[in-house]
Every structure is written in structure tokens, then in C-alpha cells.
């Protein structure tokens, strides 16, 4: 693309990474993310959030965790979107204890659950009684 005169910056990389993640091409998105870094560009919170969302959507929570840790190590700190996306990934994978730990961390940093995360938790009420960790999540939300 650069050979065609297109000057790639973080915004353009982020748009391309987002499109690849939405198209379920997470490996290509990861490659492009690494290319961005190798070009001396610094991914921002939005770029990391898109990658974390892509991994969570595909059920690749270990990879999402790696990006979460890398994000902080590179001085790019999670925002409310980061936490909410990650929490929903844990909830979707029935990793309720991990979701609760992350939720408590999020609240401790002054963030709150967004409407989508709350909706996930409300919808989980139908499975109440099946998992003690889920019970704790529901109790934390007063449900």
C-alpha cells in the first residue's frame, strides 16, 4: 500500500485491523497489528480494543489476555471499552470468576459496565443456580 503512495498511519492501520476482525480474519489482523508496531507506529487504545474484541469474539481469551497485558506494558492503558469488551468475552465463554475479577478491577479504576455488559448479565439470570461463580456475578449486580 505504501508503494502506491498511501501513507499508513495508526488510524488507517486501525481501520484495516477492524475490518479484518469483523471479517473473522483474526490472524491477518494480528499480522497487521505487528506490522504497525514494526513500522515504529504505536497502537492506541482503540487499536488494542479492536484486537481484544476480535479475540474475545472468536473465543480466544488467552490471546486477548496477552494483548491486555502488552497494552499496559506499552503504556497504553485500558479504558471502559477495553474492560467491557473483555468482560463480555469472559461471560460468553462462561468464565464467570474471571469476568468478576475484571469487573471489580474496572470499578476500582472508576469505570462502569456499559449497557451491553449489563444486558449480558441480565440475560444470564436464566442460568442462575448452575454455577457458583455466576451466582457471585449476579449478586455483585444485585440480581
C-alpha positions as semicolon CSV with decimal commas, in nm:
position;residue;x (nm);y (nm);z (nm)
1;X;0,000;0,000;0,000
2;X;0,283;0,238;0,079
3;X;0,429;0,168;-0,265
4;X;0,104;0,308;-0,408
5;X;0,162;0,638;-0,232
6;X;-0,067;0,567;0,063
7;X;0,098;0,684;0,383
8;X;-0,015;0,441;0,651
9;X;-0,066;0,581;0,998
10;X;-0,221;0,439;1,315
11;X;-0,572;0,544;1,209
12;X;-0,551;0,365;0,875
13;X;-0,397;0,055;1,033
14;X;-0,674;0,055;1,295
15;X;-0,945;0,075;1,029
16;X;-0,789;-0,214;0,838
17;X;-0,745;-0,422;1,155
18;X;-1,109;-0,358;1,249
19;X;-1,228;-0,473;0,907
20;X;-1,020;-0,791;0,930
21;X;-1,150;-0,869;1,281
22;X;-1,511;-0,815;1,170
23;X;-1,445;-1,050;0,879
24;X;-1,315;-1,311;1,128
25;X;-0,962;-1,289;0,987
26;X;-0,802;-1,251;1,327
27;X;-0,465;-1,395;1,222
28;X;-0,434;-1,138;0,943
29;X;-0,543;-0,867;1,184
30;X;-0,272;-0,976;1,430
31;X;-0,012;-0,970;1,150
32;X;-0,117;-0,619;1,053
33;X;-0,106;-0,513;1,418
34;X;0,252;-0,644;1,443
35;X;0,340;-0,467;1,117
36;X;0,212;-0,141;1,263
37;X;0,445;-0,182;1,561
38;X;0,740;-0,282;1,343
39;X;0,699;0,040;1,141
40;X;0,762;0,243;1,456
41;X;0,397;0,335;1,500
42;X;0,233;0,298;1,841
43;X;-0,107;0,134;1,858
44;X;-0,355;0,335;2,061
45;X;-0,629;0,219;2,298
46;X;-0,876;0,189;2,010
47;X;-0,640;-0,038;1,815
48;X;-0,587;-0,261;2,119
49;X;-0,961;-0,266;2,193
50;X;-1,036;-0,383;1,841
51;X;-0,784;-0,665;1,869
52;X;-0,912;-0,768;2,214
53;X;-1,270;-0,762;2,086
54;X;-1,169;-0,973;1,786
55;X;-1,002;-1,233;2,005
56;X;-1,293;-1,239;2,251
57;X;-1,546;-1,275;1,969
58;X;-1,355;-1,579;1,844
59;X;-1,328;-1,723;2,197
60;X;-0,951;-1,671;2,202
61;X;-0,935;-1,536;2,556
62;X;-0,570;-1,627;2,615
63;X;-0,469;-1,416;2,316
64;X;-0,695;-1,136;2,439
65;X;-0,522;-1,153;2,780
66;X;-0,181;-1,131;2,611
67;X;-0,286;-0,814;2,429
68;X;-0,434;-0,673;2,751
69;X;-0,102;-0,722;2,931
70;X;0,100;-0,598;2,634
71;X;-0,121;-0,292;2,615
72;X;-0,036;-0,186;2,969
73;X;0,332;-0,273;2,928
74;X;0,346;-0,040;2,629
75;X;0,198;0,248;2,827
76;X;-0,145;0,228;2,666
77;X;-0,395;0,190;2,946
78;X;-0,732;0,013;2,924
79;X;-1,044;0,227;2,915
80;X;-1,407;0,142;2,990
81;X;-1,448;-0,009;2,643
82;X;-1,149;-0,241;2,697
83;X;-1,291;-0,374;3,021
84;X;-1,646;-0,412;2,892
85;X;-1,538;-0,600;2,579
86;X;-1,315;-0,829;2,781
87;X;-1,581;-0,894;3,047
88;X;-1,836;-0,986;2,779
89;X;-1,579;-1,224;2,630
90;X;-1,542;-1,398;2,965
91;X;-1,919;-1,411;3,015
92;X;-1,972;-1,557;2,668
93;X;-1,715;-1,827;2,747
94;X;-1,876;-1,895;3,086
95;X;-1,563;-1,782;3,270
96;X;-1,763;-1,604;3,537
97;X;-1,491;-1,584;3,804
98;X;-1,254;-1,413;3,562
99;X;-1,532;-1,179;3,449
100;X;-1,598;-1,081;3,809
101;X;-1,229;-1,020;3,884
102;X;-1,205;-0,796;3,579
103;X;-1,532;-0,622;3,668
104;X;-1,404;-0,540;4,017
105;X;-1,079;-0,409;3,867
106;X;-1,279;-0,196;3,622
107;X;-1,493;-0,046;3,900
108;X;-1,182;0,011;4,111
109;X;-1,041;0,222;3,827
110;X;-1,356;0,433;3,812
111;X;-1,521;0,270;3,510
112;X;-1,865;0,113;3,495
113;X;-2,042;-0,154;3,295
114;X;-2,196;-0,034;2,971
115;X;-2,547;-0,122;2,854
116;X;-2,426;-0,421;2,654
117;X;-2,241;-0,573;2,951
118;X;-2,538;-0,518;3,182
119;X;-2,764;-0,678;2,920
120;X;-2,535;-0,984;2,911
121;X;-2,554;-1,015;3,287
122;X;-2,932;-0,972;3,299
123;X;-2,970;-1,240;3,031
124;X;-2,755;-1,475;3,238
125;X;-3,016;-1,471;3,514
126;X;-3,194;-1,757;3,336
127;X;-2,896;-1,983;3,412
128;X;-2,886;-1,878;3,777
129;X;-2,814;-2,164;4,013
130;X;-2,590;-2,354;3,775
131;X;-2,254;-2,203;3,867
132;X;-2,141;-2,051;4,199
133;X;-1,920;-1,801;4,016
134;X;-2,219;-1,686;3,812
135;X;-2,416;-1,650;4,136
136;X;-2,144;-1,419;4,264
137;X;-2,156;-1,210;3,945
138;X;-2,534;-1,180;3,971
139;X;-2,512;-1,090;4,341
140;X;-2,250;-0,826;4,265
141;X;-2,501;-0,667;4,027
142;X;-2,785;-0,707;4,275
143;X;-2,973;-0,954;4,054
